[in-house]
Short mmCIF file of C-alpha atoms in Angstrom, two decimals:
data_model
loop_
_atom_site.label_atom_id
_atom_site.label_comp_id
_atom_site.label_asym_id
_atom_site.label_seq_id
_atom_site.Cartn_x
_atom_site.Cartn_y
_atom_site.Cartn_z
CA UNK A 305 -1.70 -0.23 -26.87
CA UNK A 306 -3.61 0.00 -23.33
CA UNK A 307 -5.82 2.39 -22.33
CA UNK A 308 -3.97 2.56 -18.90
CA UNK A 309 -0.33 1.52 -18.09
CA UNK A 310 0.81 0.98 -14.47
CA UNK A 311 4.23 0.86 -13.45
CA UNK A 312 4.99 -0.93 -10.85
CA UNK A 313 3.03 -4.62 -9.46
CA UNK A 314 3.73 -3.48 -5.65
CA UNK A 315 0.25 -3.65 -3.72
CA UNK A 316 -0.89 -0.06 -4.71
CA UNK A 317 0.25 -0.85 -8.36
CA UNK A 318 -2.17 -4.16 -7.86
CA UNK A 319 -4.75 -2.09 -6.22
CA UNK A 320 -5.01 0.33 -9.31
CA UNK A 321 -4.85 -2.40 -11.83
CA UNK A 322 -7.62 -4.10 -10.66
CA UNK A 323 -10.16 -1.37 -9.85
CA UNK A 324 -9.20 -0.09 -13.68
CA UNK A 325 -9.83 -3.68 -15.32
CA UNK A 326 -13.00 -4.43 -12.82
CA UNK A 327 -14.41 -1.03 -14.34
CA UNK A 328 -13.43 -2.29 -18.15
CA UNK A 329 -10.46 -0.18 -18.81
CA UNK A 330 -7.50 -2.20 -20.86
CA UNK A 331 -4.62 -2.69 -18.30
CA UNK A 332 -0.67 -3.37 -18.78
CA UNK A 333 1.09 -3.84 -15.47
CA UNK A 334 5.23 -3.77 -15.88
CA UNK A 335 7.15 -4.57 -12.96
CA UNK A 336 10.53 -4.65 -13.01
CA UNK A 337 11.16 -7.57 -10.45
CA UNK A 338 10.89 -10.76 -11.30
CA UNK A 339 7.89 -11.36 -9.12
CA UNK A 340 5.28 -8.85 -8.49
CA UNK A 341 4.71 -7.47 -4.65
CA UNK A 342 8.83 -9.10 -4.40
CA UNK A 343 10.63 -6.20 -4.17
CA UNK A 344 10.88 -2.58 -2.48
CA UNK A 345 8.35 -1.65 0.29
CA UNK A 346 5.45 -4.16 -0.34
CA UNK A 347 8.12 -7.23 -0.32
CA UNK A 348 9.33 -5.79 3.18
CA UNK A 349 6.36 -4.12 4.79
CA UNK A 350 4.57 -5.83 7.81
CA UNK A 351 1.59 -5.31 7.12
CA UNK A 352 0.03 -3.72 9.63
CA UNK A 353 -3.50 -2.97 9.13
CA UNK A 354 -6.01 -0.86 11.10
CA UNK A 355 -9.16 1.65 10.93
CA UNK A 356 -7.47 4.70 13.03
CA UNK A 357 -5.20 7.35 11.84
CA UNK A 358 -4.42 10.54 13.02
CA UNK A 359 -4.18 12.12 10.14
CA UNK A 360 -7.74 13.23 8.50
CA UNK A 361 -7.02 12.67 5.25
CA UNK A 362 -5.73 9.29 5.56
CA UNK A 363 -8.18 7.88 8.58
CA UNK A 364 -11.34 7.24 6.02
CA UNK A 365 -8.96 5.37 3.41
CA UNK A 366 -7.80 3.60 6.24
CA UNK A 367 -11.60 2.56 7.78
CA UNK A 368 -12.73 1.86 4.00
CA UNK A 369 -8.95 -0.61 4.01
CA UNK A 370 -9.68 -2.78 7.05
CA UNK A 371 -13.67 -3.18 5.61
CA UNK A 372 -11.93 -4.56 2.52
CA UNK A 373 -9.49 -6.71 4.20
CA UNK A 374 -12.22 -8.22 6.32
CA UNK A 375 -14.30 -9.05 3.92
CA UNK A 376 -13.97 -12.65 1.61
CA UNK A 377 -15.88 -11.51 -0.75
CA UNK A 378 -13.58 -9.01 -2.36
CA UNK A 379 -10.88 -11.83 -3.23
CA UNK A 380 -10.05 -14.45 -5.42
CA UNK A 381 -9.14 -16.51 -2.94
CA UNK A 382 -12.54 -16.62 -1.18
CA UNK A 383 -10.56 -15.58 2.13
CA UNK A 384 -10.38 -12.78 3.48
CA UNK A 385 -6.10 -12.00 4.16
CA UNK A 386 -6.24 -10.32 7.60
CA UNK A 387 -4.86 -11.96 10.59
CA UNK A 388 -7.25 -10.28 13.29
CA UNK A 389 -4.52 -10.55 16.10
CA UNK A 390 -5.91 -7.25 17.22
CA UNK A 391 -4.70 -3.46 16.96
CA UNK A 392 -2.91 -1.27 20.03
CA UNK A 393 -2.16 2.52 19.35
CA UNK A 394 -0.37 3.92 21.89
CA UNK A 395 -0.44 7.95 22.14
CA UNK A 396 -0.41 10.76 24.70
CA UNK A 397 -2.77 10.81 27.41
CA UNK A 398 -4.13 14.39 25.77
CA UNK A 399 -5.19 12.57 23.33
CA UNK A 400 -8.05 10.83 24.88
CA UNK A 401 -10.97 13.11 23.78
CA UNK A 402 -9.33 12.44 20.24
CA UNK A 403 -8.76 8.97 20.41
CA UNK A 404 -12.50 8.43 21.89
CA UNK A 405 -14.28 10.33 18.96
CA UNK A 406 -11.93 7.80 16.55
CA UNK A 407 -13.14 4.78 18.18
CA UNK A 408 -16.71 6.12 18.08
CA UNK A 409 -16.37 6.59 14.07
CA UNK A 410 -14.61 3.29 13.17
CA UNK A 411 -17.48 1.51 15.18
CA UNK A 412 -20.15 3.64 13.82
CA UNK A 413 -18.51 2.97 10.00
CA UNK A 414 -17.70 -0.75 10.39
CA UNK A 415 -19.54 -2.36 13.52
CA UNK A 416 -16.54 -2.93 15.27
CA UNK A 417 -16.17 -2.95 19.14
CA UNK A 418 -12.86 -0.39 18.90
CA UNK A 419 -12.80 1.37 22.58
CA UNK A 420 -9.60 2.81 24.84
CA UNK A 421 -8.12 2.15 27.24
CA UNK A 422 -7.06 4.80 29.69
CA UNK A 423 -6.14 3.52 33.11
CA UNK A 424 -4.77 0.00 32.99
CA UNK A 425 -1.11 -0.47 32.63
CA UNK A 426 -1.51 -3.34 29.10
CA UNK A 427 -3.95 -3.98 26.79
CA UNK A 428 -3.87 -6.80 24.08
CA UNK A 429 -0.37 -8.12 25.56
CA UNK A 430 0.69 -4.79 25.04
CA UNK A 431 2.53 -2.64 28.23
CA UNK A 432 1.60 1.03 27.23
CA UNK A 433 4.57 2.94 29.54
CA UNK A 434 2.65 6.14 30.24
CA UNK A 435 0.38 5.90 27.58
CA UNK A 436 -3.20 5.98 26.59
CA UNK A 437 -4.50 3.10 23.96
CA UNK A 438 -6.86 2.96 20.86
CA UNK A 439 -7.80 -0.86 21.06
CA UNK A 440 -9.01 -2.00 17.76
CA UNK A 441 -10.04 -5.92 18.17
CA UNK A 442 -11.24 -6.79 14.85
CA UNK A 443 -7.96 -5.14 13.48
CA UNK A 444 -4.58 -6.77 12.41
CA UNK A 445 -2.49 -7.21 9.99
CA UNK A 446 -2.29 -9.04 6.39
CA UNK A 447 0.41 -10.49 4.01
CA UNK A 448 1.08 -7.65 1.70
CA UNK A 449 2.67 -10.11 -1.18
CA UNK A 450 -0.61 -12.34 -0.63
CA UNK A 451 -3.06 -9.49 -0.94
CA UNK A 452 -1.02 -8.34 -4.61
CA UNK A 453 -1.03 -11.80 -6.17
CA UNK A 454 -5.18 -11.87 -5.19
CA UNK A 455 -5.37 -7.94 -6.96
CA UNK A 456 -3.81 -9.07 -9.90
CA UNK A 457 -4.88 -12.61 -10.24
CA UNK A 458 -8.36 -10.68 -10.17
CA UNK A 459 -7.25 -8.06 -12.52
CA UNK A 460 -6.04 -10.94 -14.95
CA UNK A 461 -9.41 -12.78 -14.86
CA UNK A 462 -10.91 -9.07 -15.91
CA UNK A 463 -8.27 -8.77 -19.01
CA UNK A 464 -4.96 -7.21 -18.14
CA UNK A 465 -1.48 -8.21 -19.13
CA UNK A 466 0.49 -8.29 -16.30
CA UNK A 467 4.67 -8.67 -17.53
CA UNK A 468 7.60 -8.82 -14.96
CA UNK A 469 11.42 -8.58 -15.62
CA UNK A 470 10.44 -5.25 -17.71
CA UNK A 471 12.32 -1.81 -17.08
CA UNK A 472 10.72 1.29 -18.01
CA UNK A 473 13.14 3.78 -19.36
CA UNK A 474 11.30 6.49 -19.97
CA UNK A 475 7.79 8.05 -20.85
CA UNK A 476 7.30 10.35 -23.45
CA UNK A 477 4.73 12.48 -25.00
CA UNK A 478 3.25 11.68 -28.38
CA UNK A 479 -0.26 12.59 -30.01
CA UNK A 480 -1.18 14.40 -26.65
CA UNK A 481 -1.03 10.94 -24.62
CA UNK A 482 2.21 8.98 -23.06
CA UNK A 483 4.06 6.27 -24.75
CA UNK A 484 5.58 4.15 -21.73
CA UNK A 485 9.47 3.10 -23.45
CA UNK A 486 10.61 -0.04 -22.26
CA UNK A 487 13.35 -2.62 -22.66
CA UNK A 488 10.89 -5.09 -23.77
CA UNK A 489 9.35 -2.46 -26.84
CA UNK A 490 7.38 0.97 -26.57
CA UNK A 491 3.73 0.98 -25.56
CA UNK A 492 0.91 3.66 -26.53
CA UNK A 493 -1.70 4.45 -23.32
CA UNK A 494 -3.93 6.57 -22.50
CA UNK A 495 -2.91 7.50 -19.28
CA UNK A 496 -0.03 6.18 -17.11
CA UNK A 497 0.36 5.83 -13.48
CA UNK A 498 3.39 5.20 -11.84
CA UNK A 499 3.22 2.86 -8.56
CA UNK A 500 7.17 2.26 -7.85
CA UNK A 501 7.49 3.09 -4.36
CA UNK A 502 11.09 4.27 -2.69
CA UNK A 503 12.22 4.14 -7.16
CA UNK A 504 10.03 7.44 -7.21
CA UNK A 505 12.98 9.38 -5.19
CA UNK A 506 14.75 8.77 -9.17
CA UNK A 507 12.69 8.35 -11.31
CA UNK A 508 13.11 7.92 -15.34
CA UNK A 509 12.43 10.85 -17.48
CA UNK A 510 8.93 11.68 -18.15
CA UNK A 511 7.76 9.99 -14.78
CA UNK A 512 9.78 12.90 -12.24
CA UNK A 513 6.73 13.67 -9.35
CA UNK A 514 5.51 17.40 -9.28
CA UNK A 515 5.87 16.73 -5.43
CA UNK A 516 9.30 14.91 -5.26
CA UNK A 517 9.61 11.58 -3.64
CA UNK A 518 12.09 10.42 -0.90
CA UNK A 519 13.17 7.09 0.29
CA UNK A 520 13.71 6.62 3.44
CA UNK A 521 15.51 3.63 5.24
CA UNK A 522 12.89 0.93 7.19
CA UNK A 523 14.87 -2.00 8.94
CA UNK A 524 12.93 -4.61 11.00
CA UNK A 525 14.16 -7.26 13.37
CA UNK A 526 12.38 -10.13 13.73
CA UNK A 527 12.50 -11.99 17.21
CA UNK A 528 11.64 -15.28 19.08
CA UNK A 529 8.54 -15.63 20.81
CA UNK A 530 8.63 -18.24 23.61
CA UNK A 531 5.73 -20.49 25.09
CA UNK A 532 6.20 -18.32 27.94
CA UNK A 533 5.75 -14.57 26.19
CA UNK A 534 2.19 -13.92 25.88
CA UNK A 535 0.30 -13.73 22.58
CA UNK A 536 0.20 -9.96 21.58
CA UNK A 537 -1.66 -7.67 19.03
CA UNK A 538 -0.09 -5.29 16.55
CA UNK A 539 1.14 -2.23 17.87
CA UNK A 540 2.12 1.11 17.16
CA UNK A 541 3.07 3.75 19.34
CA UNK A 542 2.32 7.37 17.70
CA UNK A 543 4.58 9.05 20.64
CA UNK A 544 8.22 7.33 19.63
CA UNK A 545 7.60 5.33 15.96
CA UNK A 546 7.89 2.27 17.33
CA UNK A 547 5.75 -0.37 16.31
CA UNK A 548 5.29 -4.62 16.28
CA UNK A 549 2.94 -7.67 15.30
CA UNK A 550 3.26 -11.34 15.80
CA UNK A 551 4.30 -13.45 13.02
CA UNK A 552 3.08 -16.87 13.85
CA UNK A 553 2.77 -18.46 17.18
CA UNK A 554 6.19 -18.07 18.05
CA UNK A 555 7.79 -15.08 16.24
CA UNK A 556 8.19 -11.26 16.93
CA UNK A 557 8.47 -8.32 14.38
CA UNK A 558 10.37 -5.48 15.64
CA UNK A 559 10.54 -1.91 14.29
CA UNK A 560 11.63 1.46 15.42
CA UNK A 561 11.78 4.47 12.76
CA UNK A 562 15.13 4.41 10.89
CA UNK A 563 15.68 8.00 10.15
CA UNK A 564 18.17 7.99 6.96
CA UNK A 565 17.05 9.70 3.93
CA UNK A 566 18.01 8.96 0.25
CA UNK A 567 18.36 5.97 1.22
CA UNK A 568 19.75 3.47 -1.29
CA UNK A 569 17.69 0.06 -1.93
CA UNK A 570 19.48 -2.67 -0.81
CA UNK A 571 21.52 -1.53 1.99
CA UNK A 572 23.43 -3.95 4.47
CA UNK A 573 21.36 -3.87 8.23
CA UNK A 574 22.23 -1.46 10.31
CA UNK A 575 22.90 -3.82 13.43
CA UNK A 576 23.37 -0.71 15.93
CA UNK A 577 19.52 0.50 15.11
CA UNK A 578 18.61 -3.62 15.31
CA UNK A 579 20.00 -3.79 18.74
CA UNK A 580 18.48 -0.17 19.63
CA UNK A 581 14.70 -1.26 18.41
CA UNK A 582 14.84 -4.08 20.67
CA UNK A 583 15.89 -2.33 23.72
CA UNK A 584 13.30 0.45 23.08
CA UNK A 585 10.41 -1.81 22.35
CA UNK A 586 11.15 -3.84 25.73
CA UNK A 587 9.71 -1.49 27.97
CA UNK A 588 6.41 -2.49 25.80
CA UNK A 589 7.43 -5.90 25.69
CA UNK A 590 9.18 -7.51 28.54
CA UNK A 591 10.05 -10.73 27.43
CA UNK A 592 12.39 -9.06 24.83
CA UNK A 593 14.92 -8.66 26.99
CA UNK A 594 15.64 -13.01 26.36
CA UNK A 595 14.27 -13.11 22.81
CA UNK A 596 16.75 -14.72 20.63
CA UNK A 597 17.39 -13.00 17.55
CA UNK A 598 16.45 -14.32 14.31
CA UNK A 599 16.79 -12.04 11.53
CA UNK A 600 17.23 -8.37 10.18
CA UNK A 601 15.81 -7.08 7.41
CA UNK A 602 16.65 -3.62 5.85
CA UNK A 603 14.46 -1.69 2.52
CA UNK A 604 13.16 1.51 1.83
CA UNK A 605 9.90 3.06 1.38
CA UNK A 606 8.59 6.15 -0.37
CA UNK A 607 7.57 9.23 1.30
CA UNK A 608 5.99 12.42 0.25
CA UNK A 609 8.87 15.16 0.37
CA UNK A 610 6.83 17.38 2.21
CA UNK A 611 5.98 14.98 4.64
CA UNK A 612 1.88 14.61 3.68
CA UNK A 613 0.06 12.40 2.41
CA UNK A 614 -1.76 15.54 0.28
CA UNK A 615 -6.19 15.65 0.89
CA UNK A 616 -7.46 12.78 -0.32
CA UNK A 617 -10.85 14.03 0.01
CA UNK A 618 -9.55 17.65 -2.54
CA UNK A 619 -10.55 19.33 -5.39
CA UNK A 620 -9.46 18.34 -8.69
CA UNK A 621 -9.35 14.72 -10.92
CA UNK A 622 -6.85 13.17 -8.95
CA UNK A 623 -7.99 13.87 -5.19
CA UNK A 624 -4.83 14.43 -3.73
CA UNK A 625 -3.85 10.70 -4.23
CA UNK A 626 -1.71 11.38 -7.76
CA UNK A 627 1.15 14.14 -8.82
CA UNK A 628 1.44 15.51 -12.32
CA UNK A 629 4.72 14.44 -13.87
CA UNK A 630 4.88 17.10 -16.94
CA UNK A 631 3.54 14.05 -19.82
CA UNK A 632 -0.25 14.56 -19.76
CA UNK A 633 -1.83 12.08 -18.65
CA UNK A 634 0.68 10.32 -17.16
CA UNK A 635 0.65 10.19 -12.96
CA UNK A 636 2.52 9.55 -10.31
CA UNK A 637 1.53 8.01 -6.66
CA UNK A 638 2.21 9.72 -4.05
CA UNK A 639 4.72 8.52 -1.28
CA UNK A 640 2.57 6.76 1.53
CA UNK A 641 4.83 7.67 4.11
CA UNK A 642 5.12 3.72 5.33
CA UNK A 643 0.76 3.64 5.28
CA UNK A 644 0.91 2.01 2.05
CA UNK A 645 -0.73 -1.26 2.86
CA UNK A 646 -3.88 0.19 4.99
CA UNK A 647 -4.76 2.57 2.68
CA UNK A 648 -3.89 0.38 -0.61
CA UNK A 649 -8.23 -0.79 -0.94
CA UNK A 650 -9.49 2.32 -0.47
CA UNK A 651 -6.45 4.40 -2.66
CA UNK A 652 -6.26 1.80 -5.72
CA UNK A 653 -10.47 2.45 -6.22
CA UNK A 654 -9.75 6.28 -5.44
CA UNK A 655 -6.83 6.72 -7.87
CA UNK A 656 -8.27 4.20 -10.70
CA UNK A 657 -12.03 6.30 -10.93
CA UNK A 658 -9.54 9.25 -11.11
CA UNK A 659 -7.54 8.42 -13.80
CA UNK A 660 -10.45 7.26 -16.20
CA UNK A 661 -12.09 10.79 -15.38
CA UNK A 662 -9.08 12.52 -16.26
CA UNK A 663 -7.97 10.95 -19.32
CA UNK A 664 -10.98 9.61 -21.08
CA UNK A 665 -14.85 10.60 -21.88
CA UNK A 666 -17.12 9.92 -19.04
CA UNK A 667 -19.06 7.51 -21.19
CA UNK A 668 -15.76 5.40 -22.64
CA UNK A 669 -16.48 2.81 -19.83
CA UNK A 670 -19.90 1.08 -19.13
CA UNK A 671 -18.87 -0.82 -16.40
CA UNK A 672 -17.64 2.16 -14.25
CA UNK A 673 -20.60 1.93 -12.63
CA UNK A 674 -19.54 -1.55 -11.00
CA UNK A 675 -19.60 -0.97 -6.91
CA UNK A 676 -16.31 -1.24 -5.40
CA UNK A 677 -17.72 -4.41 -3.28
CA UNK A 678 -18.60 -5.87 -5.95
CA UNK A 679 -17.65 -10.08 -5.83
CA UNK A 680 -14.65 -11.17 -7.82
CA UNK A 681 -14.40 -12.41 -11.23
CA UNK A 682 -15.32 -10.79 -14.33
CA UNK A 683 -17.36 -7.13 -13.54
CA UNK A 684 -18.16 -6.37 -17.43
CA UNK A 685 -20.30 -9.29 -19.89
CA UNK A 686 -17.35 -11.76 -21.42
CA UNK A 687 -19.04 -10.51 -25.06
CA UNK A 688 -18.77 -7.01 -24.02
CA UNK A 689 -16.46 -4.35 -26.26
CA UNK A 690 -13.79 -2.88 -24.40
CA UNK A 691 -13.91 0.90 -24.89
CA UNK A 692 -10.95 2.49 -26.74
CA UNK A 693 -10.65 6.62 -25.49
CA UNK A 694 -6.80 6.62 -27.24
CA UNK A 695 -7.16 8.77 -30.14
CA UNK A 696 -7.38 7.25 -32.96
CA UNK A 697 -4.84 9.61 -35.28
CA UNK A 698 -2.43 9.38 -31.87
CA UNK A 699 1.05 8.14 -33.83
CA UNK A 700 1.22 4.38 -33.18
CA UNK A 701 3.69 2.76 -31.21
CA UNK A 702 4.89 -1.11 -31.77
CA UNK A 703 2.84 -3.19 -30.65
CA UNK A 704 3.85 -4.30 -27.11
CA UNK A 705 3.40 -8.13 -26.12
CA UNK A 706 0.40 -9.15 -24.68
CA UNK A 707 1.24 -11.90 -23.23
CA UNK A 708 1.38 -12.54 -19.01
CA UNK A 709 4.95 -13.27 -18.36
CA UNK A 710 4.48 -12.86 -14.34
CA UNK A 711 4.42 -16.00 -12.62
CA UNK A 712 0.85 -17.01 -10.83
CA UNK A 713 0.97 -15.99 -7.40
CA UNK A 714 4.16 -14.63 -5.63
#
């Protein structure tokens, strides 16, 4: 019994766990993998990480994400995970009035020194071809299977069971509240929320999206940097897709929008769109025209079928962030269109203080209160009572281990 279940250890599924435990909810995490943040789009993702977005509904999730990543004292570890290699957004020169006002914001919000650039040719060791540039210098990018291992190491040390190698096969309805069935035993919750990523595009009865889910191919090349290819900053450019960051001193990752829907998890690389993203970024990077190659590396990630994110600043319990799935109180995440990792701080706290005020009394949890900021370790008193919201004549289910069977760190 739990009073929340989350399927799914990827870095929102970490996110969520540990804003629920940190406000004294009771927490089961199942993954499926063998290793949390292993698999699917967190495993794969690069990272990237930076206060602007063009969307309004995802730009203050994404501010309130870089504050997080920047600051130590919202991890385990005592380190703060991003690499602050610098941010370049590249976007059309009609965008400057826009792109001005963002910089203005993210400085305002976060004391950064974010500004554009307009006239010169590169910024950051970036060539902008045409374009106008949001220069974020305090941005970057972070290890996205680091950042889960801290989330749930932290949600751990606040008293949830996190198990791997555990398939959910279904979730049902029972007593008004969702019993999560699972190769490993059934377990009683009062609320569910589904993290799985690109898996939402088919997902197991009772957890099916009121707005579907669809994967969508992402394939990234990774490239040789020599001593003679200058040092570079992330990069995105809003006009074609394509985007890159540094890995290391001497490495290049590579990506251009792989446009093939439904796509199925696991796929071979496509070494046409490999040799495609590299002739497409070169005009941004000239020294790519003698990188060696390294490696390819082909996934999926999850996107919202209707191609939105949804208002994450809405009416209603679960702000845009969640979709009903038909079991009450059971919730899915919405696909993050590949912004998973930016908005992961800001969307875990969001979806977490949304669940508990959906499924439970506003009173069930004392230490909801706890900021958001708040230093790691344990948020509640170790003597404290965990509230229990599940009703008490809810039919039982058997009991489900308790026991962490994830391995420490990932």
């Amino acid at each position: 019994m739990a009073d929340v279940v989350v399927v799914g250890a990827g870095i929102t599924g970490a996110a969520v766990a540990h804003h629920l435990a940190r406000r004294g909810a009771s927490v089961v995490v199942l993954e499926q993998a063998a290793r949390p943040g292993a698999a699917g789009a967190t495993g794969f993702s690069g990272g990237m990480v930076r206060a602007y977005d063009p969307d309004p509904a995802v730009a203050p999730l994404a501010v309130a994400g870089l504050a997080a990543y920047r600051d130590p004292g919202r991890w385990a570890s005592g380190r703060a995970p991003l690499r602050s290699v610098g941010a370049v957004t590249a976007a059309d020169p009609a965008e400057e009035a826009a792109l001005r006002e963002a910089a203005r914001r993210i400085n305002a919000a976060l004391g950064t020194t974010a500004y554009v650039v307009a006239g010169p040719s590169e910024a950051a060791g970036v060539r902008l071809a045409g374009g106008i540039a949001l220069v974020e210098p305090e941005a970057g990018w972070v290890a996205p299977a680091e950042v889960t291992a801290d989330w749930l190491e932290q949600a751990r040390a606040d008293g949830a069971a996190v198990r791997c190698g555990v398939r959910v096969r279904a979730v049902e309805a029972r007593g008004g509240r969702p019993v999560v069935v699972t190769d490993a035993g059934p377990v009683l919750a009062g609320a569910v929320v589904a993290a799985v990523g690109p898996w939402g595009a088919d997902p197991v009865p009772g957890l099916r999206p009121a707005v579907p889910v669809r994967s969508r191919s992402i394939q990234v090349s990774i490239v040789g940097r020599g001593p003679s290819a200058p040092a570079h900053a992330t990069f995105v450019d809003l006009r074609t897709g394509l985007y890159a960051k540094p890995v290391g001193a001497d490495r290049t990752l590579l990506g251009m929008p792989h446009l093939v829907w439904d796509a199925r998890i696991g796929a071979p690389p496509d070494p046409d769109h490999a040799r495609a993203t590299v002739t497409a970024l070169t005009a941004h990077f000239p020294w790519l025209a003698s990188a060696p190659h390294l490696d390819t590396i082909r996934a999926a990630d999850a996107y919202g079928a209707d191609g939105a994110y949804g208002d994450p600043a809405g009416e209603g319990p679960v702000s845009g962030l969640l979709t009903e799935t038909g079991v009450p109180h059971a919730w899915a995440v919405r696909g993050w269109n590949g912004g998973g990792v930016k908005t992961a701080p800001e969307a875990g706290r969001r979806i977490a203080e949304a669940v508990l005020a959906d499924a439970f009394p506003a009173d069930a949890f004392p230490a909801r209160a706890v900021l958001a900021d708040a230093a790691p370790g344990r948020a509640i008193p170790a003597d404290a009572t965990p509230a229990r919201a599940i009703p008490t004549d809810a039919t039982p289910a058997r009991a489900f281990p308790a026991s962490d069977s994830c391995p420490g760190g990932v």
